Amino acid sequence: MNSHGTERIRKPLFTPGTYILLTLMGIGFSFGLTRMFAGLSAVTNLDNFFPWGIWIAVDVACGVALAAGGFTTAAFVEIFGKHKFKPLLRPAILTAWLGYAMVAIGLMFDLGRFWNIWRPLFNWQGNSGLFEVAMCVMAYLTVLTIEMSPSFLEGFKERIDQNKAGSKLLQHLEKPLLVIHRAVKVVLPIFILAGVVLSFMHQSSLGTIILIAPTKIHSLWFTPLLPLLFLMSAVMVGFPMVFIESLVASKVFGRISEMHLLEKMAKLVPWFIGLYGLVKFGDLVVRFNSIDFIGNPVYTITFVIEILAGVVLPFFLFTRSWVRRSRSLLFFSSLLVIFGLVLNRINVYLVAYDPPFATSKYFPSIGEIFFTVGMVATIMFLYRIVVTFFPVVQRCTCGECAARYKREEEQRKNALSTPWIRIIQGLALAMLLVFVLFYTFVHKQALAGTSSAFNWANKVTPVKNAPVELSPSPHLFRPEGYANLYMLDNEILNTATDFYEPVRFTHRTHDVVTDGNCGVCHHRFSMSEEDRIGENVKEFHMDFDVRIANAPCGSCHDMEDIYVQKCSTCHWLPGEPDDRNRLGLKGAYHQQCIGCHEGQPNAQRAPVDCLSCHHPYTPDHDALVQLSQDPDIQEVTSSCLSCHDSVGQDILHSAHWTWQGHSPSIRGHEHDVSLGRKTVFNNCSLAMGSDNVTCAQCHIGFGWNDEGFDFTDPQKIDCLVCHDTTQTYRKGKGGLPLESIDLVQVAASVGRPSRSNCGLCHFNSGGGANFKHGDLEPILADAPDDFDVHMGRYNLRCQDCHTTYQHHIAGESLASPAVEGRVQCVQCHGSAPHGISGMLSRHLDDHTRSVGCETCHIPFIAKETPTRVSVDFSRAGQDLAPEYDELGNSTYDKKIGSQKWAKNLIPEYLWYDGTREAHMIGDKIDPSDIVDLNRPLGERIDPSARIYPFKAHTAVQPFDTEQSTLVVLRFEESFWDHYDWNQAISEGMSRIGLEYSGSYDFVETRMYISIHHEVAPTRETLGCADCHSQSAVTCRRCHGQEMGEELPAHAYRIYPDAQKRMDFQKLGYQGDPALVGGRLYINPKR
Amino acid sequence: MNFTRRLFLKHTVAAGAGFFSIFKKKAHAQDHQPVTNELQVGCLVDTTLCIGCRQCEKACNLNNEMPKPEVPFTDKSVFREMRRPTENALTVVNEYVGNPSQDQPQRANTYTKVQCMHCLDPSCVSACIVGALTRTKDGAVVYNPVICLGCRYCMVACPFQIPAYEYEDALTPLVQKCEFCADFSQGTGADPSCAKACPTEAILFGKRTELLELARERISKRPDRYIDRIYGENEVGGTAWLYLAGRSLEEIDLLELPGDAPPRLTEKIQHTIFRFGAIPLAIYGALGAVMWHVNRKQDSEQDMEGDQNE
Ligand code: SF4
Ligand code: SF4
Ligand code: SF4
């Protein structure tokens, strides 16, 4: 149809202009390439709030709109028969074709999964505006290609005729080319019409798609008319695009200008602009009240610019004939229209897009901008290529050329016979039909809500909400004989998640807290197992009497006999149909616990954070730990640290690692941070600092030898000694694991430390089982029920009391200075711990002001393994036979000297205010007296001091007679080889870098160890008469004769050797305070 | 040439008109409305019960096999900033200063869990170009990575700003959002891990109708505790996830949204314009008629003037 009237541009392709274009393309596509390799995040500023940037707003939205020159000109020329303007048509179609091709190519970079770009062909989602756009753009690109094809075919023909490069090849195609050309020509009207309709469709749909986000688009731009506005503005910009392109082309290619045509076309432009402006303005007026003009003036300003510069001004200009006649003014006005359109698209897609929660606004990155510029350059460059090789622009009218064109035309005319033409036309119509049918089908499906696109999801079957088969299983598990401890563990609880170990619920403590009002938790009771609703306890009792309802349950009920409702009688799963509001078991627990805990004043006693009640399960490390066949401990540690990197850093600062730290309770050293094992004396082993290899067995590192140790290297941490759960891990010399240990197995089963982990060192401190502490003996790793209430009955782990934070472990030993937090009974038991039963508990609570809990509750230590109470090093080295006491403990050993042991030891009692002295290495001593190494401080008149139990350990040990300082000596490889005191001392002293005068003697020293473990059950605690004179144990002494005489039986109980226990005189009293009065006040009735 | 063209144009126009009339009868079909059937499930989030323990985040992370986060789930420092669901965390809990309701003066903070709301009439589903997002029978909005193009239109569409995208991934990025723990590989619908994990039962999973009743019951029983509003009951056409709150929704970042579902507008436009291809066909026909008419006139003019151009 328009095969006539065009020719190629015959000018050199490579000019400075094209070089600039090529450079821009190069830059742009290098950013594109980066996106392909490093992802969108590497090039764009897109994020979860702004998923669309300028690659969509400009490359696609503007690109499609600016390609409107194609369909408007086609409609103008071909449909409305303005054949005069034909010369403008092919360039316009070419521009459109290139524009759409670039949209497609640009999308390949913006789409995250661009290789799926063909999917819409098969997954039809007729509800989606974007689907509409995609299908239309694909179809229209095909139509444009068909419209463009005559140019290409003619270009090939010319090559053949002129014997240009490639003509040999093309020669064989001469006939098909002719046929195709003819075929295209006979169906072209169908496609020209289709092209216009398709353009209408997707130009408007580009407006529809943004309407899906009404709450995110600023009200200035959000209007249901957006599709119409988009269409009208596309039509508006069509002609100006043609003007620009024609003016530029005629200038660049130095051809005759087509102003005479442009001028006429330009007369139509004000109509298009005006109509668009009218609709836009009308829309504004209608929606005026709902528009937010002042909220953010930036929006209003850009909006006004868009209207004034892009619509009003060009409208005015295009109505003037002097504008239309002037090349430059026409150019300028057209540019304005284009500017207005581009600004509009950017406004709608980016500026107006205001997602909730976004903290900043999107602005394109350098990469996005350059890529977009590169795309524009590509269009221009390709345009240049096409017009150079194919006839697009108006052709030469000289006679020679005209004759050639005429000849070609004739040739083509005969290429197809009439029946064939019919068939081809029929096929084209059929194509159209198929498209329409397809369309109808897609929309029908979408309307019915059965889009084929959704087929994939139809396979899903809803989860049945049928009630789970459950029965009132025991929800709390009470270990045999454990009166007050419950494990909150139950299948109902665990149907959901199981991130945590069951809670140990101390029932009696909670009983105390609620003042014996069981109804706080047991708020309903049912009479049968089937009844899962029951009656409200409070209301039930209210029916009798208000006073009954408010009294402690125990005042009427015998708690041993009463059937108490379990939580899980009623509470199973949440929201069950018979009573939707009834909580599930998990919710019942947590809401109940948290509800109370949150109201409590003492956050430490009633914690609300998860980890105070729960322990998280350690994940199975079997699969997580990757080790070689036969790893060494170093490899294990590296493997641990590869995940637990920060833990390594924490440990480097912990006292278990540094063996030194803050010593807030040592008098005179409250602010020191570097006291430690190496600076203070203890009298269990005299080798401190001189024998690292042996000492290192109890260090949480490995590889500490006499040369030293790098305390800054986390790779030297021995994780397994604390986290081994197989109980097979043992450390040897230098802290290295013994050869026989299967490190792979140990590493695979790591978990939370148990008592035996801590016990590896702490049960054996001082040289052997229970040597030093007295209250920490190996049996505690698996303690019998009554041996220690915490570790036996309640099976608590060490860290349950010795709370840890970043591997700093709370607890304080008198033997070592560093403290990382205190552990005190009050932290769980509170300051009034003795329960609710009236006078006696009050009386006992009063005791806590002067007596530490441990004093009454730990009547004996070393209940299983004897502990050493004294050692006489001065006797070491004598060639005597080893001696043993009746329990089999060594009482003489050549290596050590003579030792004394005690089992079921009664502690010593001293005032203790939490501070103490510490004998530092190098401190002077007075050899005439027993030397106290760490005396606890406090005295009777000090209100902050209380009586605490201690184990005393005495030693006869060497000192430097000249300097009056205690000395260390080296046993291993020294004393035990030659038994020469002088040599062993000088070796030991030189190893820790101290002077030794060469003369030594022996002095007796004493060390106190505080007692906190082996807490006896209630019935075994001290009775009143164990400390106080039997005659003083009566209430009447204070409360008068009218007072009853009933005290619980155990109040009178006395251990056989009671007299030896409490020496009140030594403690500073005049006598038994029960008789002579307390320390801070005088008993008024004495 | 003239003959063929004329004949052809005639055919074209006739064909167009023919189609138009064929489908005219059926042009009254109901607009597609989202079906909320008795299977519709949902979750009720009671923000007055949430304690910010982040167990839901943890359960979600594990169930969806997401990468391990840098800070553990026990670390509350994450509350220092407001978070949104990301490609690595489908649900997040945010902390807001102030007690969750007047009724709970002892609580210093309110916590709100955020995830996909599983709209009854989801914008993302309506938007998705290929149907990679869709609703299952029980109302879970699920995602099919196989057909997704990564156009991110769903992210533009979602009124709650939920879907997140793996921008770092160069070639196979995915849209990530809560899928209600529907397990497509098992062919099962919603089965939320977060609800199971929640220790206080602040998240309740069940049939949406029942949850609504339950929520109303809670509000009427405890008017001092709850504001009289079930968030998600009507927002953008209703959502499967419902929220109860004890303080103003704005304070805890629950967006005030219109009751109309956005897809009702766009789909209406789409299906009005393109229903049975009627309007495009009409335009096609009209333009064809113009073309035919104009060309016939010009042809006859040319016939008289003699062939100058051809
Ligand atoms: S909240 Fe957003 S992502 Fe979720 S269903 Fe609704 S629209 Fe889709
Ligand atoms: S990004 Fe994927 S899921 Fe989202 S709209 Fe596009 S194709 Fe659909
Ligand atoms: S329903 Fe599943 S995917 Fe959604 S937030 Fe809960 S756990 Fe995550």
CSV table of N, CA and C and ligand atoms in Angstrom, one decimal, chain A residues 113 130, chain B residues 124 127-133 143-144 147-155 165 175, ligand 2:
chain,number,residue,atom,x,y,z
A,113,ARG,N,12.7,-12.5,36.3
A,113,ARG,CA,12.8,-13.8,35.7
A,113,ARG,C,12.5,-13.7,34.2
A,130,LEU,N,-2.0,-5.7,33.4
A,130,LEU,CA,-0.7,-5.9,32.8
A,130,LEU,C,-0.7,-7.1,31.8
B,124,CYS,N,-3.0,-8.4,44.8
B,124,CYS,CA,-1.8,-9.1,44.1
B,124,CYS,C,-2.2,-10.1,43.2
B,127,ALA,N,-3.6,-8.6,40.1
B,127,ALA,CA,-2.6,-7.9,39.4
B,127,ALA,C,-1.7,-8.9,38.6
B,128,CYS,N,-1.4,-10.0,39.2
B,128,CYS,CA,-0.3,-10.8,38.7
B,128,CYS,C,-0.6,-11.2,37.2
B,129,ILE,N,0.4,-11.0,36.4
B,129,ILE,CA,0.2,-11.1,35.0
B,129,ILE,C,-0.1,-12.5,34.5
B,130,VAL,N,0.5,-13.4,35.2
B,130,VAL,CA,0.4,-14.8,34.8
B,130,VAL,C,-0.4,-15.7,35.7
B,131,GLY,N,-0.9,-15.1,36.8
B,131,GLY,CA,-1.6,-16.0,37.8
B,131,GLY,C,-0.6,-16.7,38.7
B,132,ALA,N,0.6,-16.2,38.9
B,132,ALA,CA,1.6,-16.9,39.7
B,132,ALA,C,1.1,-16.7,41.2
B,133,LEU,N,0.3,-15.7,41.5
B,133,LEU,CA,-0.3,-15.6,42.8
B,133,LEU,C,-1.8,-15.9,42.7
B,143,TYR,N,1.8,-18.7,46.0
B,143,TYR,CA,2.7,-18.2,44.9
B,143,TYR,C,3.3,-19.3,44.1
B,144,ASN,N,3.3,-19.2,42.8
B,144,ASN,CA,3.9,-20.3,42.0
B,144,ASN,C,5.1,-19.7,41.3
B,147,ILE,N,6.0,-19.9,37.2
B,147,ILE,CA,5.5,-19.1,36.1
B,147,ILE,C,5.8,-17.6,36.3
B,148,CYS,N,6.2,-17.2,37.5
B,148,CYS,CA,6.4,-15.8,37.8
B,148,CYS,C,7.5,-15.2,36.9
B,149,LEU,N,7.2,-14.0,36.4
B,149,LEU,CA,8.1,-13.3,35.5
B,149,LEU,C,9.0,-12.4,36.3
B,150,GLY,N,8.7,-12.1,37.5
B,150,GLY,CA,9.4,-11.2,38.3
B,150,GLY,C,9.1,-9.7,37.9
B,151,CYS,N,7.9,-9.5,37.5
B,151,CYS,CA,7.6,-8.1,37.0
B,151,CYS,C,7.3,-7.2,38.2
B,152,ARG,N,7.0,-7.8,39.4
B,152,ARG,CA,6.9,-7.1,40.6
B,152,ARG,C,5.6,-6.2,40.7
B,153,TYR,N,4.7,-6.5,39.8
B,153,TYR,CA,3.4,-5.8,39.8
B,153,TYR,C,2.6,-6.1,41.1
B,154,CYS,N,2.8,-7.3,41.5
B,154,CYS,CA,2.1,-7.7,42.8
B,154,CYS,C,2.5,-6.7,43.9
B,155,MET,N,3.8,-6.4,43.9
B,155,MET,CA,4.3,-5.5,45.0
B,155,MET,C,3.8,-4.1,44.9
B,165,TYR,N,11.0,-9.0,47.5
B,165,TYR,CA,11.6,-9.5,46.3
B,165,TYR,C,13.1,-9.7,46.5
B,175,VAL,N,9.5,-13.7,44.4
B,175,VAL,CA,8.7,-12.9,45.2
B,175,VAL,C,8.5,-13.7,46.5
C,2,SF4,S1,6.4,-10.6,40.0
C,2,SF4,FE1,5.7,-12.6,39.6
C,2,SF4,S2,4.1,-13.0,41.1
C,2,SF4,FE2,4.4,-10.8,41.0
C,2,SF4,S3,2.9,-10.0,39.5
C,2,SF4,FE3,4.8,-10.4,38.4
C,2,SF4,S4,4.6,-12.4,37.6
C,2,SF4,FE4,3.1,-12.2,39.2
